[in-house]
Backbone as a chain_set.jsonl record, in Angstrom:
{"seq": "MVLVLVIGDLHIPYRSNGLPGKFKKLLVPGKIHHILCTGNLCTKESFDYLKTLASDVHIVKGDFDESTTYPEQRVVTVGQFRIGICHGHQIVPWGDMESLGMLQRQLDVDILIFGHTHKFEAFEREGKFYVNPGTATGAYNALQGNVTPSFVLMDIQSTTVVTYVYQLINDDVKVERIEFKKPA", "coords": {"N": [[163.771, 46.233, 46.195], [161.152, 48.603, 46.019], [158.669, 50.511, 47.41], [155.735, 51.975, 46.741], [152.974, 54.15, 47.51], [150.051, 54.548, 45.942], [147.66, 56.777, 45.93], [144.303, 58.597, 46.626], [141.88, 61.203, 45.92], [140.546, 61.758, 48.738], [138.951, 63.487, 49.901], [138.606, 64.581, 52.563], [137.691, 66.935, 54.947], [135.061, 66.973, 53.805], [133.649, 65.144, 52.174], [134.091, 62.641, 53.558], [134.998, 61.522, 56.87], [137.56, 60.323, 57.438], [140.366, 58.15, 56.823], [139.485, 54.678, 56.503], [139.884, 52.808, 59.638], [141.042, 50.221, 59.279], [142.527, 50.565, 57.053], [144.458, 52.509, 57.912], [145.948, 50.918, 59.608], [147.422, 49.402, 58.18], [148.941, 51.402, 56.949], [151.787, 52.524, 57.647], [154.46, 54.277, 59.019], [157.798, 54.477, 57.628], [157.953, 52.254, 55.923], [157.105, 52.5, 53.46], [158.311, 53.984, 50.454], [157.83, 56.107, 48.376], [155.226, 58.411, 47.771], [152.345, 58.619, 45.639], [150.18, 60.989, 44.731], [146.594, 61.381, 43.754], [145.372, 63.586, 44.089], [142.7, 65.853, 45.312], [143.132, 65.838, 48.299], [142.33, 67.916, 49.712], [142.755, 69.251, 52.133], [145.377, 70.739, 54.427], [145.876, 69.231, 56.439], [145.51, 66.577, 55.724], [147.588, 66.448, 53.747], [149.77, 66.385, 55.552], [149.332, 64.134, 56.994], [150.053, 62.523, 54.798], [152.735, 62.86, 54.777], [153.795, 61.822, 57.104], [154.077, 59.28, 56.512], [155.767, 58.938, 54.341], [158.651, 60.374, 53.141], [158.791, 61.349, 50.5], [156.608, 62.67, 48.719], [154.505, 63.213, 46.154], [152.183, 65.128, 44.593], [149.141, 66.102, 42.58], [146.876, 68.586, 41.672], [143.632, 68.093, 42.475], [140.127, 68.544, 41.641], [138.918, 69.616, 43.844], [141.015, 70.549, 45.793], [142.366, 72.625, 48.195], [144.614, 73.823, 48.289], [147.099, 75.715, 46.214], [149.184, 75.3, 45.155], [149.785, 72.756, 44.082], [150.757, 71.036, 41.162], [148.89, 70.586, 37.895], [149.767, 68.291, 36.509], [152.22, 65.609, 36.801], [155.408, 64.354, 36.245], [157.38, 61.516, 37.534], [160.282, 59.755, 38.295], [160.795, 56.393, 39.099], [162.681, 53.932, 39.839], [163.251, 52.098, 37.05], [161.076, 53.288, 35.66], [159.053, 55.636, 34.309], [156.714, 57.522, 35.399], [153.573, 59.037, 35.085], [151.311, 61.477, 36.685], [147.977, 62.36, 37.107], [145.09, 64.176, 38.233], [142.573, 63.653, 36.835], [140.1, 64.768, 36.357], [140.66, 66.255, 34.074], [140.342, 64.485, 32.085], [138.475, 63.865, 29.269], [135.702, 62.127, 27.843], [135.395, 61.398, 31.49], [137.792, 59.046, 32.675], [138.122, 58.028, 30.07], [139.462, 55.763, 27.633], [140.822, 56.46, 25.31], [141.564, 58.97, 25.714], [143.084, 58.916, 27.945], [145.207, 57.455, 26.908], [146.049, 59.354, 25.214], [147.227, 61.251, 26.914], [148.888, 59.656, 28.183], [150.965, 59.3, 26.354], [151.626, 62.266, 25.582], [152.877, 62.783, 27.979], [154.823, 61.037, 27.827], [155.282, 58.279, 29.223], [155.701, 55.217, 31.274], [153.851, 54.374, 33.171], [150.59, 55.486, 33.775], [148.931, 57.377, 36.133], [146.071, 57.964, 37.549], [142.879, 59.452, 38.778], [139.853, 60.6, 40.222], [137.425, 59.305, 39.391], [136.867, 57.6, 41.577], [136.935, 54.919, 41.564], [138.421, 52.018, 41.669], [140.917, 50.871, 39.252], [142.765, 49.017, 36.929], [144.946, 48.541, 34.293], [146.496, 47.12, 31.388], [147.639, 48.527, 28.253], [148.666, 48.684, 25.052], [151.325, 48.079, 25.985], [151.762, 49.744, 27.854], [151.1, 50.689, 31.292], [148.186, 51.569, 33.408], [146.655, 53.045, 36.106], [144.342, 53.501, 38.333], [143.69, 54.44, 41.498], [141.28, 54.763, 43.068], [139.162, 55.809, 45.695], [140.549, 56.346, 48.731], [139.105, 56.918, 51.193], [136.553, 56.104, 50.702], [134.768, 58.146, 49.74], [131.895, 59.39, 48.443], [130.923, 60.068, 44.942], [130.03, 62.098, 42.042], [128.379, 60.447, 40.512], [127.755, 58.132, 42.049], [126.841, 57.095, 45.276], [127.439, 54.886, 46.93], [130.521, 53.761, 47.489], [133.463, 51.742, 47.065], [136.167, 51.928, 49.23], [139.396, 52.222, 48.476], [142.968, 51.476, 47.959], [146.265, 51.733, 46.423], [149.193, 49.836, 46.389], [152.395, 49.789, 45.141], [155.095, 47.653, 44.193], [157.981, 48.16, 43.058], [160.463, 46.605, 41.05], [163.158, 46.432, 39.229], [162.357, 45.732, 35.954], [159.781, 45.273, 36.567], [156.641, 45.782, 37.932], [154.795, 45.022, 40.583], [151.613, 45.176, 41.678], [149.536, 45.771, 44.188], [146.25, 45.739, 45.193], [144.259, 47.25, 47.502], [141.06, 46.688, 48.966], [138.289, 47.635, 50.819], [135.907, 45.723, 51.554], [132.713, 44.844, 52.658], [133.512, 45.5, 55.447], [136.093, 43.92, 55.596], [139.467, 43.701, 54.474], [140.411, 43.335, 51.417], [142.963, 41.774, 49.256], [144.23, 42.305, 46.036], [146.55, 41.114, 43.513], [148.387, 42.427, 40.789], [150.319, 42.16, 37.87], [152.927, 43.816, 36.1], [155.127, 43.927, 33.356], [157.673, 45.845, 32.276], [157.855, 46.423, 28.522], [160.534, 45.139, 26.678]], "CA": [[162.168, 46.632, 46.353], [160.748, 50.061, 46.217], [157.308, 50.632, 47.614], [154.99, 53.256, 46.174], [151.732, 54.131, 47.7], [149.174, 55.374, 44.996], [146.317, 57.239, 46.735], [143.761, 59.837, 46.038], [140.351, 61.266, 46.397], [140.385, 61.454, 50.089], [137.864, 64.448, 50.04], [138.423, 64.817, 54.063], [136.316, 66.486, 55.743], [133.844, 67.303, 53.011], [132.75, 63.828, 51.886], [134.505, 61.497, 54.428], [135.577, 61.936, 58.055], [138.808, 59.986, 57.332], [140.88, 56.915, 56.437], [139.195, 53.66, 57.384], [140.794, 52.396, 60.687], [141.758, 48.99, 58.921], [143.706, 50.953, 56.129], [145.41, 53.365, 58.682], [146.733, 49.884, 60.286], [148.089, 48.992, 57.065], [149.748, 52.409, 56.388], [152.618, 52.789, 58.797], [155.607, 55.174, 58.835], [158.852, 53.544, 57.672], [157.88, 50.988, 55.02], [156.641, 53.179, 52.066], [159.237, 54.851, 49.961], [157.036, 57.099, 47.94], [153.68, 58.391, 47.514], [151.747, 59.332, 44.404], [148.789, 61.156, 45.089], [145.977, 61.925, 42.617], [144.798, 64.935, 44.367], [141.681, 65.996, 46.172], [143.287, 65.648, 49.546], [141.289, 68.881, 50.259], [143.298, 70.004, 53.217], [146.855, 70.627, 54.509], [145.88, 68.101, 57.362], [145.619, 65.371, 54.827], [149.026, 66.285, 53.34], [150.62, 66.437, 56.629], [149.364, 62.739, 57.233], [150.893, 61.529, 53.939], [154.325, 63.144, 54.681], [154.239, 60.996, 58.093], [154.177, 57.864, 55.927], [157.011, 58.772, 53.534], [159.024, 61.872, 53.001], [158.958, 61.658, 49.021], [155.184, 62.707, 48.337], [154.132, 63.822, 44.773], [150.79, 65.356, 44.682], [148.681, 66.706, 41.666], [145.931, 69.134, 41.91], [142.233, 67.727, 42.236], [139.142, 69.765, 41.437], [138.387, 70.084, 45.415], [142.075, 70.926, 46.611], [142.312, 74.059, 48.639], [146.209, 74.243, 47.662], [146.989, 76.157, 44.647], [150.748, 74.809, 44.711], [150.002, 71.513, 43.438], [150.641, 71.134, 39.461], [148.039, 70.003, 37.289], [150.033, 66.869, 36.318], [153.664, 65.504, 37.035], [156.019, 62.999, 35.915], [158.386, 60.95, 38.313], [160.811, 58.495, 37.71], [161.16, 55.412, 40.096], [163.77, 52.926, 39.289], [163.409, 52.127, 35.5], [159.791, 53.521, 35.352], [158.599, 57.028, 34.16], [155.425, 57.572, 36.055], [152.818, 60.248, 35.103], [150.205, 61.473, 37.533], [147.134, 63.633, 36.924], [143.951, 63.707, 39.017], [141.597, 62.928, 36.057], [138.779, 65.65, 36.073], [140.937, 66.929, 32.9], [140.07, 63.578, 31.184], [136.957, 63.932, 28.958], [134.931, 61.881, 29.219], [136.234, 60.872, 32.409], [138.26, 57.661, 32.416], [137.925, 57.521, 28.476], [140.657, 55.201, 27.164], [141.649, 56.978, 24.059], [141.81, 60.385, 26.195], [144.105, 58.479, 28.918], [146.258, 57.133, 25.901], [146.729, 60.773, 24.387], [147.77, 61.95, 27.854], [150.164, 58.874, 28.575], [151.945, 59.742, 25.08], [151.985, 63.441, 25.83], [153.737, 62.789, 29.017], [155.904, 59.916, 27.606], [155.385, 57.692, 30.654], [155.511, 53.967, 31.284], [152.704, 54.159, 33.775], [149.787, 56.576, 34.242], [148.243, 57.213, 37.38], [144.997, 58.964, 37.409], [141.778, 59.341, 39.581], [138.572, 61.376, 39.979], [136.143, 58.501, 39.26], [136.59, 57.007, 42.794], [136.652, 53.608, 41.302], [139.571, 51.415, 41.172], [141.093, 50.247, 37.953], [144.357, 48.807, 36.591], [145.02, 47.571, 33.173], [147.532, 47.23, 30.725], [147.234, 48.797, 27.172], [149.725, 48.929, 24.181], [152.66, 48.15, 26.601], [151.769, 50.729, 29.126], [150.164, 50.461, 32.633], [147.195, 52.606, 33.816], [146.104, 52.759, 37.379], [143.316, 54.614, 39.35], [143.644, 53.858, 42.902], [140.164, 54.797, 43.657], [139.243, 56.714, 46.871], [140.922, 55.624, 50.073], [138.157, 56.892, 52.174], [135.214, 55.607, 50.227], [133.879, 59.118, 49.645], [131.02, 59.485, 47.149], [131.138, 60.878, 43.764], [128.909, 62.765, 41.364], [127.759, 59.436, 39.827], [127.427, 57.022, 42.8], [126.743, 57.237, 46.706], [128.079, 53.502, 47.729], [131.778, 53.533, 46.978], [134.186, 50.769, 47.824], [137.326, 52.283, 49.527], [140.622, 51.191, 47.795], [144.329, 52.245, 47.44], [147.233, 50.697, 45.747], [150.785, 49.899, 46.744], [153.364, 49.094, 43.857], [156.47, 47.233, 44.421], [158.858, 48.133, 41.75], [161.617, 45.784, 41.164], [163.861, 46.326, 38.078], [161.612, 46.123, 34.966], [158.519, 44.516, 36.902], [155.844, 46.221, 38.947], [153.891, 44.153, 41.352], [150.841, 46.169, 42.075], [148.619, 45.21, 45.212], [145.085, 46.807, 45.292], [143.531, 46.985, 48.911], [139.725, 47.258, 48.913], [137.458, 47.43, 52.111], [134.499, 44.952, 51.281], [131.875, 44.228, 53.853], [134.45, 45.524, 56.61], [137.076, 43.125, 55.423], [140.315, 44.204, 53.632], [140.587, 42.257, 50.29], [143.851, 42.235, 48.169], [144.286, 41.6, 44.538], [147.886, 41.438, 42.917], [148.443, 42.49, 39.346], [151.957, 42.482, 37.807], [153.129, 44.359, 34.788], [156.444, 44.029, 33.051], [158.055, 46.881, 31.202], [158.42, 45.581, 27.304], [162.195, 45.251, 26.383]], "C": [[161.991, 47.88, 46.717], [159.313, 50.041, 46.295], [156.652, 51.902, 47.381], [153.634, 53.267, 46.718], [150.996, 55.094, 46.83], [147.788, 55.372, 45.827], [145.744, 58.335, 46.328], [142.381, 59.869, 46.434], [139.959, 61.077, 47.603], [139.053, 62.005, 50.521], [137.583, 64.543, 51.893], [138.532, 66.309, 54.428], [135.178, 66.731, 54.775], [133.043, 66.161, 52.51], [132.979, 62.54, 52.54], [135.333, 62.071, 55.552], [137.03, 61.471, 58.075], [139.056, 58.703, 56.723], [140.018, 55.82, 57.119], [140.236, 53.32, 58.455], [141.71, 51.324, 60.134], [142.844, 49.367, 57.922], [144.751, 51.816, 57.027], [146.019, 52.485, 59.494], [147.76, 49.544, 59.28], [149.261, 49.995, 56.736], [150.719, 52.9, 57.365], [153.913, 53.382, 58.44], [156.936, 53.912, 58.571], [158.948, 52.44, 56.498], [157.606, 51.562, 53.635], [157.948, 54.18, 51.669], [158.957, 56.135, 49.288], [155.71, 57.21, 47.722], [153.306, 59.256, 46.453], [150.444, 59.526, 44.63], [147.953, 61.833, 44.096], [145.253, 63.215, 42.801], [143.455, 64.933, 45.179], [141.937, 65.425, 47.602], [142.385, 66.792, 50.348], [141.876, 70.056, 51.198], [144.622, 69.838, 53.616], [146.983, 69.511, 55.57], [146.177, 66.651, 56.905], [147.182, 65.133, 53.972], [150.056, 66.053, 54.18], [150.699, 64.817, 56.967], [150.171, 61.962, 56.278], [152.35, 61.715, 54.337], [154.687, 62.346, 56.226], [154.667, 59.592, 57.725], [155.189, 57.743, 55.211], [157.351, 60.368, 53.235], [158.939, 62.347, 51.44], [157.497, 61.521, 48.726], [155.021, 63.695, 47.145], [152.606, 63.77, 44.753], [150.245, 66.073, 43.468], [147.331, 67.301, 42.175], [144.543, 68.37, 41.375], [141.328, 68.92, 42.18], [138.691, 70.328, 42.844], [139.619, 70.405, 46.315], [141.972, 72.454, 46.91], [143.798, 74.617, 48.255], [146.252, 74.62, 46.5], [148.517, 75.964, 44.024], [150.705, 73.592, 43.938], [149.931, 71.741, 41.826], [149.498, 70.272, 39.035], [148.347, 68.315, 36.847], [151.61, 66.975, 36.808], [154.211, 64.216, 36.502], [157.251, 62.658, 36.93], [158.987, 59.95, 37.753], [161.392, 57.779, 39.092], [161.557, 54.141, 39.619], [163.753, 53.051, 37.732], [162.118, 52.658, 34.932], [159.522, 55.136, 35.279], [157.112, 56.878, 34.524], [154.571, 58.847, 35.986], [151.603, 60.205, 35.982], [149.388, 62.735, 37.217], [145.779, 63.167, 37.995], [142.871, 63.09, 38.112], [140.319, 63.761, 35.608], [139.286, 66.213, 34.614], [140.596, 65.929, 31.784], [138.643, 63.614, 30.621], [136.87, 62.995, 27.881], [135.863, 61.143, 30.23], [136.442, 59.371, 32.626], [138.193, 56.955, 30.837], [139.321, 57.028, 28.153], [141.432, 55.853, 26.223], [142.002, 58.503, 24.732], [143.024, 60.039, 27.079], [145.302, 58.151, 27.966], [146.813, 58.49, 25.54], [147.455, 61.318, 25.522], [149.128, 61.118, 28.29], [151.076, 59.35, 27.388], [152.309, 60.99, 25.25], [153.177, 63.484, 26.878], [155.059, 61.941, 28.946], [156.175, 59.081, 28.774], [155.157, 56.175, 30.208], [154.215, 53.459, 32.052], [152.011, 55.315, 34.034], [148.994, 56.435, 35.316], [147.127, 58.339, 37.29], [143.741, 58.529, 38.511], [140.554, 59.874, 39.206], [137.308, 60.536, 39.92], [135.811, 57.803, 40.647], [136.491, 55.466, 42.689], [137.998, 53.171, 40.875], [139.752, 50.737, 40.024], [142.521, 50.263, 37.654], [144.325, 47.913, 35.331], [146.209, 48.061, 32.225], [146.859, 47.484, 29.095], [148.379, 49.519, 26.215], [150.941, 48.989, 24.745], [152.885, 49.203, 27.583], [150.867, 50.289, 30.216], [149.439, 51.506, 33.07], [146.762, 52.045, 35.175], [145.16, 53.995, 38.101], [143.24, 53.827, 40.591], [142.309, 54.107, 43.55], [140.196, 55.88, 44.754], [139.496, 55.971, 48.207], [139.865, 55.76, 51.154], [136.487, 56.367, 51.922], [134.272, 56.84, 49.797], [133.171, 59.096, 48.286], [131.506, 60.122, 46.087], [130.002, 61.362, 43.167], [127.917, 61.444, 40.832], [127.082, 58.284, 40.795], [127.802, 57.636, 44.451], [127.759, 56.119, 47.559], [129.299, 53.484, 47.025], [132.701, 52.759, 47.801], [135.683, 51.499, 48.046], [138.366, 51.431, 49.173], [141.816, 52.325, 47.791], [145.174, 51.417, 46.779], [148.764, 50.856, 46.32], [151.394, 48.966, 45.433], [154.695, 48.725, 44.219], [157.236, 47.155, 43.056], [160.113, 47.528, 41.96], [161.978, 45.573, 39.623], [162.802, 46.59, 37.031], [160.286, 45.674, 35.282], [158.021, 45.554, 38.003], [154.853, 45.51, 39.547], [152.934, 45.169, 42.2], [149.651, 45.335, 43.067], [147.607, 46.27, 45.457], [144.29, 46.318, 46.527], [142.046, 47.695, 48.949], [138.998, 46.892, 50.23], [136.207, 47.072, 51.462], [134.007, 44.367, 52.337], [132.777, 44.16, 55.107], [135.667, 44.544, 56.543], [138.276, 43.797, 54.306], [140.64, 43.146, 52.722], [141.815, 42.619, 49.381], [143.962, 41.539, 47.144], [145.823, 42.023, 44.203], [147.874, 41.35, 41.347], [149.969, 42.666, 38.934], [151.931, 42.912, 36.203], [154.684, 44.373, 34.79], [156.807, 44.763, 32.008], [158.605, 46.039, 29.805], [159.708, 46.19, 27.183], [162.169, 46.224, 25.249]], "O": [[162.604, 48.331, 47.684], [158.679, 49.593, 45.34], [157.131, 52.906, 47.907], [152.989, 52.275, 46.38], [151.223, 56.302, 46.904], [147.09, 54.441, 46.228], [146.417, 59.147, 45.694], [141.767, 58.999, 47.051], [139.041, 60.276, 47.776], [138.222, 61.418, 51.214], [136.449, 64.563, 52.373], [139.594, 66.861, 54.141], [134.108, 66.589, 55.366], [131.817, 66.251, 52.443], [132.338, 61.522, 52.278], [136.203, 62.92, 55.355], [137.8, 62.183, 58.719], [138.143, 58.119, 56.139], [139.794, 55.994, 58.317], [141.42, 53.532, 58.194], [142.918, 51.35, 60.367], [143.894, 48.728, 57.846], [145.94, 51.709, 56.725], [146.773, 53.039, 60.294], [148.935, 49.419, 59.626], [150.353, 49.596, 56.331], [150.313, 53.882, 57.986], [154.467, 52.898, 57.453], [157.02, 52.814, 59.121], [160.002, 51.853, 56.25], [157.992, 50.895, 52.675], [158.461, 54.976, 52.455], [159.642, 57.136, 49.5], [155.022, 56.216, 47.493], [153.765, 60.386, 46.289], [149.613, 58.624, 44.734], [148.43, 62.821, 43.537], [144.655, 63.819, 41.91], [143.171, 63.867, 45.725], [141.126, 64.644, 48.101], [141.84, 66.568, 51.428], [141.656, 71.266, 51.15], [145.171, 68.81, 53.219], [148.038, 68.881, 55.65], [146.851, 65.799, 57.484], [147.732, 64.073, 53.673], [151.13, 65.6, 53.786], [151.768, 64.242, 57.174], [150.852, 60.993, 56.613], [153.128, 60.768, 54.229], [155.883, 62.274, 56.507], [155.406, 58.875, 58.399], [155.744, 56.644, 55.194], [156.554, 61.301, 53.133], [159.005, 63.54, 51.144], [157.062, 60.395, 48.487], [155.392, 64.866, 47.223], [151.909, 62.761, 44.854], [151.074, 66.931, 43.165], [146.674, 66.665, 42.999], [144.34, 68.089, 40.193], [141.638, 70.048, 42.564], [138.141, 71.426, 42.925], [139.406, 70.542, 47.519], [141.602, 73.319, 46.115], [143.993, 75.796, 47.958], [145.58, 74.055, 45.637], [148.95, 76.293, 42.919], [151.608, 73.394, 43.125], [149.137, 72.534, 41.317], [149.151, 69.316, 39.729], [147.534, 67.391, 36.836], [152.171, 68.025, 37.124], [153.547, 63.19, 36.351], [158.085, 63.544, 37.116], [158.477, 59.268, 36.864], [162.148, 58.29, 39.919], [160.79, 53.37, 39.043], [164.221, 54.057, 37.199], [161.979, 52.52, 33.716], [159.818, 55.82, 36.259], [156.396, 56.098, 33.895], [154.825, 59.73, 36.805], [150.921, 59.187, 36.093], [149.864, 63.863, 37.082], [145.58, 62.027, 38.414], [142.27, 62.095, 38.517], [139.63, 63.446, 34.637], [138.384, 66.649, 33.899], [140.536, 66.349, 30.628], [137.688, 63.421, 31.373], [137.761, 62.943, 27.032], [136.84, 60.459, 29.925], [135.513, 58.572, 32.741], [138.209, 55.762, 30.533], [140.289, 57.761, 28.36], [142.66, 55.825, 26.299], [142.814, 59.173, 24.094], [143.989, 60.8, 27.011], [146.398, 58.61, 28.287], [148.028, 58.68, 25.587], [148.451, 61.954, 25.178], [150.176, 61.655, 28.649], [152.115, 59.879, 27.783], [153.525, 61.104, 25.089], [154.23, 64.089, 26.681], [156.047, 62.035, 29.674], [157.278, 59.167, 29.313], [154.617, 55.846, 29.152], [153.606, 52.434, 31.743], [152.653, 56.248, 34.515], [148.356, 55.394, 35.469], [147.392, 59.497, 36.97], [143.691, 57.399, 38.998], [140.118, 59.717, 38.065], [136.241, 60.983, 40.341], [134.655, 57.454, 40.888], [136.021, 54.805, 43.614], [138.647, 53.713, 39.98], [138.851, 49.98, 39.661], [143.326, 51.144, 37.956], [143.806, 46.798, 35.295], [146.75, 49.165, 32.3], [145.866, 46.876, 28.696], [148.898, 50.605, 26.47], [151.759, 49.776, 24.271], [153.982, 49.502, 28.055], [149.922, 49.537, 29.977], [150.085, 52.55, 33.154], [146.544, 50.851, 35.379], [145.45, 55.18, 38.272], [142.768, 52.691, 40.653], [142.193, 53.623, 44.675], [141.079, 56.737, 44.779], [138.732, 55.122, 48.666], [139.707, 54.848, 51.965], [135.556, 56.29, 52.724], [133.097, 56.602, 49.517], [133.732, 58.841, 47.22], [132.54, 60.774, 46.23], [128.925, 61.096, 43.701], [126.698, 61.608, 40.808], [126.096, 57.632, 40.45], [128.732, 58.384, 44.755], [128.549, 56.357, 48.472], [129.199, 53.172, 45.838], [132.814, 52.961, 49.011], [136.371, 51.642, 47.035], [138.398, 50.224, 49.413], [141.726, 53.547, 47.676], [144.766, 50.279, 46.545], [149.311, 51.92, 46.61], [151.015, 47.9, 44.947], [155.44, 49.637, 44.577], [157.116, 46.289, 42.19], [160.82, 47.84, 42.919], [161.365, 44.81, 38.877], [162.26, 47.691, 37.131], [159.512, 45.636, 34.326], [158.782, 46.083, 38.813], [153.858, 45.383, 38.834], [153.329, 45.831, 43.16], [149.0, 44.386, 42.631], [147.881, 47.412, 45.825], [143.76, 45.208, 46.589], [141.854, 48.911, 48.961], [139.184, 45.757, 50.668], [135.501, 47.904, 50.892], [134.616, 43.502, 52.966], [132.891, 43.127, 55.767], [136.257, 44.405, 57.615], [137.847, 44.388, 53.315], [141.117, 42.097, 53.155], [141.763, 43.68, 48.76], [143.843, 40.314, 47.147], [146.273, 43.11, 44.566], [147.432, 40.379, 40.734], [150.743, 43.285, 39.664], [151.171, 42.491, 35.331], [155.403, 44.678, 35.742], [156.397, 44.494, 30.879], [159.515, 45.211, 29.856], [160.011, 47.352, 27.456], [163.221, 46.586, 24.722]]}, "num_chains": 1, "name": "protein.A"}
């Protein structure tokens, strides 16, 4: 069992004061093996916080990040899965299935992680898995002010990824489970 935290679009301190307390209680050091972040951490302090949760942190540059050292996209291998990460502001129109599919093929990945829309999504398409963790802080976006805070934990076991999405709805943490099996 390998636990991967997928998180992004924190926008601290510009659009949010921080992670919800109920999420902070769930995200404890020593449990998570890898962190894949879709960017828009905005500050070094947010990066430092993620480093307290896991030593293996992969971040791509969001359109509001102060750091210029994050790459636009990145590919990491976790177990038997090649995972691509991009912020998502490069996908035009934002979240477009055809554009996401094109990026998935360019990166040659089994799973594509993307963000920018601040809305959780997870779906399988043509034998590949796509995940948008949403915004862990509930930061507003250009299109909506009332956004549901969310993040994703992926449990990678051999050729299966069990994805748990955590959403803060009416001050309660709701968890949904989604399973993806890598085609043979």
